[in-house]
GROMACS .gro file of C-alpha atoms in nm:
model
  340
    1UNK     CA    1  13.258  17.587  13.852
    2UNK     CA    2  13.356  17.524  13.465
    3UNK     CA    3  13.476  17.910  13.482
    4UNK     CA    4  13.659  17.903  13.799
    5UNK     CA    5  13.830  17.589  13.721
    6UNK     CA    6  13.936  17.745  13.406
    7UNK     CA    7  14.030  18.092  13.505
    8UNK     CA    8  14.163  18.018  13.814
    9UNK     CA    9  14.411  17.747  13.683
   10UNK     CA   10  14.535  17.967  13.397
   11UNK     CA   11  14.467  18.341  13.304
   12UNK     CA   12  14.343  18.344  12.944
   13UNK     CA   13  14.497  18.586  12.693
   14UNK     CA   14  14.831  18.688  12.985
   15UNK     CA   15  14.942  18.328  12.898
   16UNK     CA   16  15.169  18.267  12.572
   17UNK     CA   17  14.987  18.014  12.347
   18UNK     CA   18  15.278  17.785  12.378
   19UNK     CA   19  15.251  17.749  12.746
   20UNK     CA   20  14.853  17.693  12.773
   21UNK     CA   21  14.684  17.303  12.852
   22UNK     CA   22  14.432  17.201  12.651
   23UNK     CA   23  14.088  17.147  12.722
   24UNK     CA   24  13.848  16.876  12.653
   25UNK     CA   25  13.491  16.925  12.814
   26UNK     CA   26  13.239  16.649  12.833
   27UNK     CA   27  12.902  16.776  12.932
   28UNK     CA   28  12.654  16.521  12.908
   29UNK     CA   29  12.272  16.525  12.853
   30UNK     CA   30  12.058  16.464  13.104
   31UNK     CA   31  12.291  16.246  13.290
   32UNK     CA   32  12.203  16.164  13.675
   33UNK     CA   33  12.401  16.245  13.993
   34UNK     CA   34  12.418  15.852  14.018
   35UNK     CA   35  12.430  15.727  13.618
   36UNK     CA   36  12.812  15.604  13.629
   37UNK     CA   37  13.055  15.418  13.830
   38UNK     CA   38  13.217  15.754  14.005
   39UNK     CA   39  12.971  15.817  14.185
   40UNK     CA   40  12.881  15.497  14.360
   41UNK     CA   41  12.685  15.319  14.120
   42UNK     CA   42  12.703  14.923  14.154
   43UNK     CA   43  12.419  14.903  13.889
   44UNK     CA   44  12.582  15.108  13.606
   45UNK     CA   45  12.895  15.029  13.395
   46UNK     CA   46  13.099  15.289  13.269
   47UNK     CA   47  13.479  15.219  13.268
   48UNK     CA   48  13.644  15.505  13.069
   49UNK     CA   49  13.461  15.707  13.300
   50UNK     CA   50  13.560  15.560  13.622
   51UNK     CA   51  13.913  15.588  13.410
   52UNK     CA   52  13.882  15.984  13.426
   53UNK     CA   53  13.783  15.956  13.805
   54UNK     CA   54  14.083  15.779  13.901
   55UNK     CA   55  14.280  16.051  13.802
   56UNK     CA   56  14.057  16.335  13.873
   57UNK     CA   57  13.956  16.563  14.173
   58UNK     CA   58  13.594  16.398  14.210
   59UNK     CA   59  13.329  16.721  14.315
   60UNK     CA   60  13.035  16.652  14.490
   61UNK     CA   61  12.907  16.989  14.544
   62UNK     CA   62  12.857  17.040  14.174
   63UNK     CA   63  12.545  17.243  14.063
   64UNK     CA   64  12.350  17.318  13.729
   65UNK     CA   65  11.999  17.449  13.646
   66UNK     CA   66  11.732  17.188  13.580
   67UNK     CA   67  11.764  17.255  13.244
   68UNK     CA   68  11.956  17.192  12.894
   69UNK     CA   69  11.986  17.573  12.756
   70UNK     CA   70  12.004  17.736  13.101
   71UNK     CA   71  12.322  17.530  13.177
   72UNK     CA   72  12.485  17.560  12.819
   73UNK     CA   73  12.487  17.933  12.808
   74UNK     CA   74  12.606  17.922  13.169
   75UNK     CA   75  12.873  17.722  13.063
   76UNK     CA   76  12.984  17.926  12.753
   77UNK     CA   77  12.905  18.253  12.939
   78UNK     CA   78  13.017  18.255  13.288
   79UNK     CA   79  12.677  18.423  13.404
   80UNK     CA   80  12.404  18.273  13.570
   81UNK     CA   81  12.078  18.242  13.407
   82UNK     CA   82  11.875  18.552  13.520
   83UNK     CA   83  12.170  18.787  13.389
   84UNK     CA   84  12.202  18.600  13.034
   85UNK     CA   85  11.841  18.566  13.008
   86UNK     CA   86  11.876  18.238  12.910
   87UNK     CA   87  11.591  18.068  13.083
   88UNK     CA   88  11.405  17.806  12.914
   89UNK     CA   89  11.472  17.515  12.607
   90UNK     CA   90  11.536  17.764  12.364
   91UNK     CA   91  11.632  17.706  12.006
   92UNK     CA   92  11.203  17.676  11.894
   93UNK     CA   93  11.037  17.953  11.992
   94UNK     CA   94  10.949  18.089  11.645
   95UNK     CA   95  10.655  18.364  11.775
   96UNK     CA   96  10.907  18.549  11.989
   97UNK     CA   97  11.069  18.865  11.811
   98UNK     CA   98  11.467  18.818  11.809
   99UNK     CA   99  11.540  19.073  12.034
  100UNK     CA  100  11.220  19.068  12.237
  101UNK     CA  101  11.161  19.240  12.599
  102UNK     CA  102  11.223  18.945  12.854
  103UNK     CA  103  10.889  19.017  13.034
  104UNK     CA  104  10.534  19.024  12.889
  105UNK     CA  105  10.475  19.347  12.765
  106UNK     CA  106  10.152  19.410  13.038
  107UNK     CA  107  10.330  19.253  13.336
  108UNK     CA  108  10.337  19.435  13.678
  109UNK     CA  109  10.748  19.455  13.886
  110UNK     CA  110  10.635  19.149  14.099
  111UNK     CA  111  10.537  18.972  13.759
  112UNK     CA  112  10.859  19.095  13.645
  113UNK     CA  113  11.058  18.903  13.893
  114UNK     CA  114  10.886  18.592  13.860
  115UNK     CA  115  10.816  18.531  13.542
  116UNK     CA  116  11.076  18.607  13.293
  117UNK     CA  117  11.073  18.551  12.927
  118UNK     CA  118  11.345  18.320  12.819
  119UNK     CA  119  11.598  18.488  12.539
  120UNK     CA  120  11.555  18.294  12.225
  121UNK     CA  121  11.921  18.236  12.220
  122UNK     CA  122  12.245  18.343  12.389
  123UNK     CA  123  12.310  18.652  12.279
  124UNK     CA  124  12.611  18.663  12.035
  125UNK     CA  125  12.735  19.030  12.199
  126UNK     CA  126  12.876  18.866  12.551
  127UNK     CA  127  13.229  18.746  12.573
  128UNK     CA  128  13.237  18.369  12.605
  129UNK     CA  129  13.496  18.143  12.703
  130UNK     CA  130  13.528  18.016  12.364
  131UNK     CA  131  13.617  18.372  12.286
  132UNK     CA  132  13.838  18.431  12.592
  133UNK     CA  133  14.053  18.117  12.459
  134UNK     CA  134  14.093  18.171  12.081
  135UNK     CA  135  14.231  18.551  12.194
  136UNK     CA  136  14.500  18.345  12.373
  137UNK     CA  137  14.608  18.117  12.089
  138UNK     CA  138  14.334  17.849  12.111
  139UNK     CA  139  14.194  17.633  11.857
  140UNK     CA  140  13.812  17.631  11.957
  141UNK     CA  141  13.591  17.344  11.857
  142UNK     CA  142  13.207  17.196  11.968
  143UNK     CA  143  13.070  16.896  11.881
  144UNK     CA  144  12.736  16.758  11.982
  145UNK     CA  145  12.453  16.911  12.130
  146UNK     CA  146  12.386  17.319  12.111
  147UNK     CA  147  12.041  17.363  12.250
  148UNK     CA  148  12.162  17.741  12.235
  149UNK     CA  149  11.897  17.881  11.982
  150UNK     CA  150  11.809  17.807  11.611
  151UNK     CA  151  11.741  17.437  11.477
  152UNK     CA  152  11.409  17.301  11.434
  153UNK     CA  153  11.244  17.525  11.264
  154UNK     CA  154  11.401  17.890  11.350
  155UNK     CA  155  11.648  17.976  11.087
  156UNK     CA  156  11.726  18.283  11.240
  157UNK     CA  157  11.982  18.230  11.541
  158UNK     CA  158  12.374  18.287  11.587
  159UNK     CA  159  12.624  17.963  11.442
  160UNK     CA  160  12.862  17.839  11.699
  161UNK     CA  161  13.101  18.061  11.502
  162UNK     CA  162  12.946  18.385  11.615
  163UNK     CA  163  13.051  18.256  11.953
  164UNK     CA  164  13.426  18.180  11.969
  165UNK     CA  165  13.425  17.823  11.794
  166UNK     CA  166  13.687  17.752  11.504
  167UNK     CA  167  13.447  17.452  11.388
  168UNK     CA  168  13.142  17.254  11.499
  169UNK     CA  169  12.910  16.999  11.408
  170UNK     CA  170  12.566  16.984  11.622
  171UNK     CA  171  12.267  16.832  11.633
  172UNK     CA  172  11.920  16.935  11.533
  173UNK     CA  173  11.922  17.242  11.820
  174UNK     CA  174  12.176  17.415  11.678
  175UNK     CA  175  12.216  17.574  11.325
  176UNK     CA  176  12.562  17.544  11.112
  177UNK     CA  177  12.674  17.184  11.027
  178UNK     CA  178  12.455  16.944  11.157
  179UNK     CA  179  12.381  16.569  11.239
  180UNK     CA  180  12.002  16.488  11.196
  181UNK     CA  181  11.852  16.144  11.299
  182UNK     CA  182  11.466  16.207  11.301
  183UNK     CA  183  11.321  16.233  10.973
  184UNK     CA  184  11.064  16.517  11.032
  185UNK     CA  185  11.340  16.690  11.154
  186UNK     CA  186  11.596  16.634  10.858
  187UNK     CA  187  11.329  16.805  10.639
  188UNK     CA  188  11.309  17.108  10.871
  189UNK     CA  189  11.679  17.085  10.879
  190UNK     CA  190  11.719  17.048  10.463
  191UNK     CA  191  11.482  17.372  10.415
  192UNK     CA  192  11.647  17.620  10.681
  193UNK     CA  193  12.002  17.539  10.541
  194UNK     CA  194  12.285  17.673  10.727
  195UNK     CA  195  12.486  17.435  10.677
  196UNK     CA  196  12.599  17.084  10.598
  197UNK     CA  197  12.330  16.862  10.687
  198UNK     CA  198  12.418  16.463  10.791
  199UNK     CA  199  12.164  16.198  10.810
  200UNK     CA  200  12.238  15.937  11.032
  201UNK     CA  201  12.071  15.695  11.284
  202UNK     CA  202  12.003  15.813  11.620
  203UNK     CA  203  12.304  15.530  11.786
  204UNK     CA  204  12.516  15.692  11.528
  205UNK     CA  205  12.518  16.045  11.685
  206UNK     CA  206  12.791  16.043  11.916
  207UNK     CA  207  13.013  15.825  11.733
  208UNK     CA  208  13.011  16.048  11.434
  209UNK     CA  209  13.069  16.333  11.656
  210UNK     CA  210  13.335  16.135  11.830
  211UNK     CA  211  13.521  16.105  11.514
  212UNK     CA  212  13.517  16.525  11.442
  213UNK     CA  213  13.642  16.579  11.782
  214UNK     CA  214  13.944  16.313  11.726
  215UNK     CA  215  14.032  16.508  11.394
  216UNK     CA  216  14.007  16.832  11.544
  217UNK     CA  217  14.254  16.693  11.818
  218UNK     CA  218  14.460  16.582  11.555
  219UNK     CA  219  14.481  16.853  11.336
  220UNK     CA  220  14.553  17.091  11.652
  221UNK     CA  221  14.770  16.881  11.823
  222UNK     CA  222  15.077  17.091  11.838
  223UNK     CA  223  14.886  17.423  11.960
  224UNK     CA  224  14.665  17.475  12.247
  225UNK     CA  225  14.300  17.418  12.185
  226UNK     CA  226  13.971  17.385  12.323
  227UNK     CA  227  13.745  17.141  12.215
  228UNK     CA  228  13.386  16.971  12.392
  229UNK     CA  229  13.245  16.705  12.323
  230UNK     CA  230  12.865  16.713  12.439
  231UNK     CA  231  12.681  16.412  12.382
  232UNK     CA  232  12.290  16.346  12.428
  233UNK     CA  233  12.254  15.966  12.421
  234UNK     CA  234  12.099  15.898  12.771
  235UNK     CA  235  11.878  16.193  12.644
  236UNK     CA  236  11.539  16.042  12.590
  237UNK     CA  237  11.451  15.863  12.345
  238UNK     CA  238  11.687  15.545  12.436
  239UNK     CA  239  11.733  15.337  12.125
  240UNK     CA  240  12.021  15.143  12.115
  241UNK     CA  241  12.196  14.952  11.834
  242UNK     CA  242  12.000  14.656  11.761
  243UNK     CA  243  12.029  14.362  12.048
  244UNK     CA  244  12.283  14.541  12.253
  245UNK     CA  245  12.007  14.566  12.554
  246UNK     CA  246  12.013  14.199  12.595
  247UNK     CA  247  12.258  14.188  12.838
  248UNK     CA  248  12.092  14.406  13.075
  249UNK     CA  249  11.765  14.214  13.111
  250UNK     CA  250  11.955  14.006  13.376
  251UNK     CA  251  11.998  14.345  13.550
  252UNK     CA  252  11.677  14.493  13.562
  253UNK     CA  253  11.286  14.398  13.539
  254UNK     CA  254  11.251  14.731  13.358
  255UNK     CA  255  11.229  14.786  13.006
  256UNK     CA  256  11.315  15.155  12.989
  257UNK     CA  257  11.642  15.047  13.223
  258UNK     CA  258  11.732  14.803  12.933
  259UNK     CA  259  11.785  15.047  12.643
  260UNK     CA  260  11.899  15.336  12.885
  261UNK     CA  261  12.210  15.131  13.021
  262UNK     CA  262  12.297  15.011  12.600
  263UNK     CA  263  12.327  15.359  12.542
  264UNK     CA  264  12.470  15.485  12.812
  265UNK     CA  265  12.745  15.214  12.743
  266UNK     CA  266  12.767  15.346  12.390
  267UNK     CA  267  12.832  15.691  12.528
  268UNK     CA  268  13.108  15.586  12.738
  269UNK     CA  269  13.244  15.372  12.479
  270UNK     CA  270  13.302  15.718  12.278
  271UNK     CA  271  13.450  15.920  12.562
  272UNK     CA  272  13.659  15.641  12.566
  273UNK     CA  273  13.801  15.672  12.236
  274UNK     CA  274  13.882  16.104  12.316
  275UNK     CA  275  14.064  15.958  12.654
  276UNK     CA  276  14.234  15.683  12.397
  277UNK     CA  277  14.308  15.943  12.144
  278UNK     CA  278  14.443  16.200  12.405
  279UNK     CA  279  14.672  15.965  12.574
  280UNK     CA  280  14.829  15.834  12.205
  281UNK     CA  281  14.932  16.151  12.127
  282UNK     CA  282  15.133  16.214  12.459
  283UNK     CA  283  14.939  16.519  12.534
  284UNK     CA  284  14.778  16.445  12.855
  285UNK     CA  285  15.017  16.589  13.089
  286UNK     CA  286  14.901  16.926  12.898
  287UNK     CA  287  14.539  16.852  12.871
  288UNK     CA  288  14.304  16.919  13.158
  289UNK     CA  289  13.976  16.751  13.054
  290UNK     CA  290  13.615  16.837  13.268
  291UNK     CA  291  13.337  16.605  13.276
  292UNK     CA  292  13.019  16.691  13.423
  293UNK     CA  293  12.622  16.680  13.307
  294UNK     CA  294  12.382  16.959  13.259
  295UNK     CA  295  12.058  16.859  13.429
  296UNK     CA  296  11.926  16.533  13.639
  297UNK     CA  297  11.758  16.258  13.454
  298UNK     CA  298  11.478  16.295  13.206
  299UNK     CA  299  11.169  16.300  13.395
  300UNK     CA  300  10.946  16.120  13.191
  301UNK     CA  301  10.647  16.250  13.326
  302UNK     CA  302  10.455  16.036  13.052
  303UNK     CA  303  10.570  15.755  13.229
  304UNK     CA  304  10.497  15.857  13.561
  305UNK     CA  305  10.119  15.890  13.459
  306UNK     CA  306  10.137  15.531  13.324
  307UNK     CA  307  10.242  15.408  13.608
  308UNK     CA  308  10.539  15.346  13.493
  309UNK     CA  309  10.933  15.390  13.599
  310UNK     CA  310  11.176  15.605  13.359
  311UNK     CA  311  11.537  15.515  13.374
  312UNK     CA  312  11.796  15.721  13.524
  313UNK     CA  313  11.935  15.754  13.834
  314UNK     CA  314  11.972  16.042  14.106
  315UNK     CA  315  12.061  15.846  14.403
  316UNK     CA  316  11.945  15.890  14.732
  317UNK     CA  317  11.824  16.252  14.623
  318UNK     CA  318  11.463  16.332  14.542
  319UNK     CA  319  11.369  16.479  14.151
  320UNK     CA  320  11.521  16.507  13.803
  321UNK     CA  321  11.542  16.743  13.521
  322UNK     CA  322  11.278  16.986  13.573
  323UNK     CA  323  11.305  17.002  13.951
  324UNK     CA  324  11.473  17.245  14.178
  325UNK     CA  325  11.549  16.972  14.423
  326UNK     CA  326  11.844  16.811  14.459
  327UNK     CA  327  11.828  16.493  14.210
  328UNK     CA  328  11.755  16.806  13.926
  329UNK     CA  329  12.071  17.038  14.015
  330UNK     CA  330  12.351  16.861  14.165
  331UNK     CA  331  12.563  16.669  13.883
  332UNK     CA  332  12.813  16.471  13.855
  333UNK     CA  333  13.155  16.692  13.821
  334UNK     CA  334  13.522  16.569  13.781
  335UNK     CA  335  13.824  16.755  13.637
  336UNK     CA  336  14.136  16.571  13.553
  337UNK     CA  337  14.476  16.721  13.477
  338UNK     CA  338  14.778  16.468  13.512
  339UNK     CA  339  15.003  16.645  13.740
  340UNK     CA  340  14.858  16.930  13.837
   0.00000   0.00000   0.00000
């Protein structure tokens, strides 16, 4: 959908740079079909959201894999999964050669077919839409999650750069300049390099991310660009700023609800400050800005097998990230362009 909305609006490189919108995309982590305020929810708030909606064309037919890297190199691709190879959480799979055969090397055709072996990253050779853009004039940017290969420990993935970005600052998936919250994973991140490396808490993420995407805005604000924002707050683990769950304990018997709805109010308080940022700088008559999520709620199987209920909300439809039904694939997709 990301592609066609793209494409079909505008034609890439036959458009003069001077003529082209913008575009801001918000994919968010593990978000649920029902997690906001567009899509029915009387038990979530999320305001700068339900802003975008108001303006928007509102999908609900919108599909993803039940996956984080599956989705992403969709995304930045155009190609579904079983063409890019792209298959699995990839970004830590060490024991895998870098250009290894997708299959196991004794499997049968029917084996073949069923059981592919997920690329360890997107590979840098296909044309992206990051690419596609910055031939017709674009400033390219990502900040936030990558979950494309590299990170952790593998030191030996593509950057963003190789990829059609301009800049970027990611997370711990993700080589180039990164933001690193865990402190296991800081020292992974300190010895592969590649990189500036920022320490921060994990509440800290998006706003920190926030504030590179409203400088690259800035910066580019008199030429087209294309920047995304991907945030992973409502991403498992929840831990919100410090008393900031309080207010939901009226709201819910649930503990894991608690910290889930702090930072999901955190993450909308950030999207809010792009929309904000966007709108003082007069350019959202020429911005078209997509919001959508890449895979139903975190499962939290651990919590399943405690008895126990994970927060996160797909509505009326059964499963979440992981599953093939409904509550795993259909997200949450609007697409807002004053206007137009």
């Amino acid at each position: 959908i990301i592609a066609a909305v793209l494409l079909v609006g505008f034609a890439g490189s036959q458009l003069r740079a001077a003529d082209s919108p913008n575009v801001v995309l918000f994919l968010v982590d593990d978000m649920g079909w029902m997690d906001s305020e567009p899509y029915g929810s009387k038990y979530y708030e999320t305001p700068n959201m339900e802003r975008l909606s108001k303006q928007s064309m509102r999908f609900t037919n919108a599909y993803a894999t039940p996956l984080c890297s599956p989705t992403r190199a969709s995304i930045l691709s155009g190609q579904y999964s079983s063409r890019h190879g792209v298959t699995s959480a990839s970004g830590h799979q060490k024991a895998l050669p870098a250009r290894a055969s997708r299959y196991p090397a004794k499997a049968s055709p029917s084996q073949k077919f069923i059981y592919p072996i997920s690329k360890r990253y997107l590979d840098p050779e296909l044309v992206t839409m990051a690419e596609v853009l910055q031939g017709a004039g674009y400033r390219t940017g990502h900040f936030g999650k990558w979950h494309m290969g590299g990170g952790r420990d593998v030191d030996d993935a593509p950057l963003p750069q190789a990829y059609g970005f301009d800049e970027s600052l990611v997370s711990f998936e993700g080589l180039g300049d990164r933001i690193i919250s865990n402190t296991n994973a800081l020292k992974k991140a300190k010895a592969l390099g590649h990189g500036t490396i920022i320490a921060c808490e994990r509440i800290d993420r998006s706003r920190i991310q926030v504030d590179y995407t409203i400088d690259f805005i800035r910066r580019n604000k008199d030429k087209p660009f294309y920047v995304r924002f991907f945030p992973n707050d409502v991403h498992g683990a929840h831990i919100p700023a410090k008393g900031t769950e309080a207010k939901y304990k009226s709201i819910s018997d649930n503990p894991y609800d608690w910290a889930f709805l702090a930072v999901l109010e955190n993450m909308d308080n950030q999207i809010g400050r792009i929309i904000d940022e966007i709108e003082h700088l007069g350019l959202s008559k020429r911005t078209l800005i997509i919001f959508t999520s890449d895979n139903g709620p975190s499962d939290g199987a651990k919590k399943y097998l405690n008895g126990e209920k994970p927060a996160g909300f797909a509505g009326v439809f059964r499963g979440r990230k992981w599953s093939i039904f409904e509550g795993g694939i259909r997200m949450p997709f609007i697409a807002v362009w004053p206007g137009r």
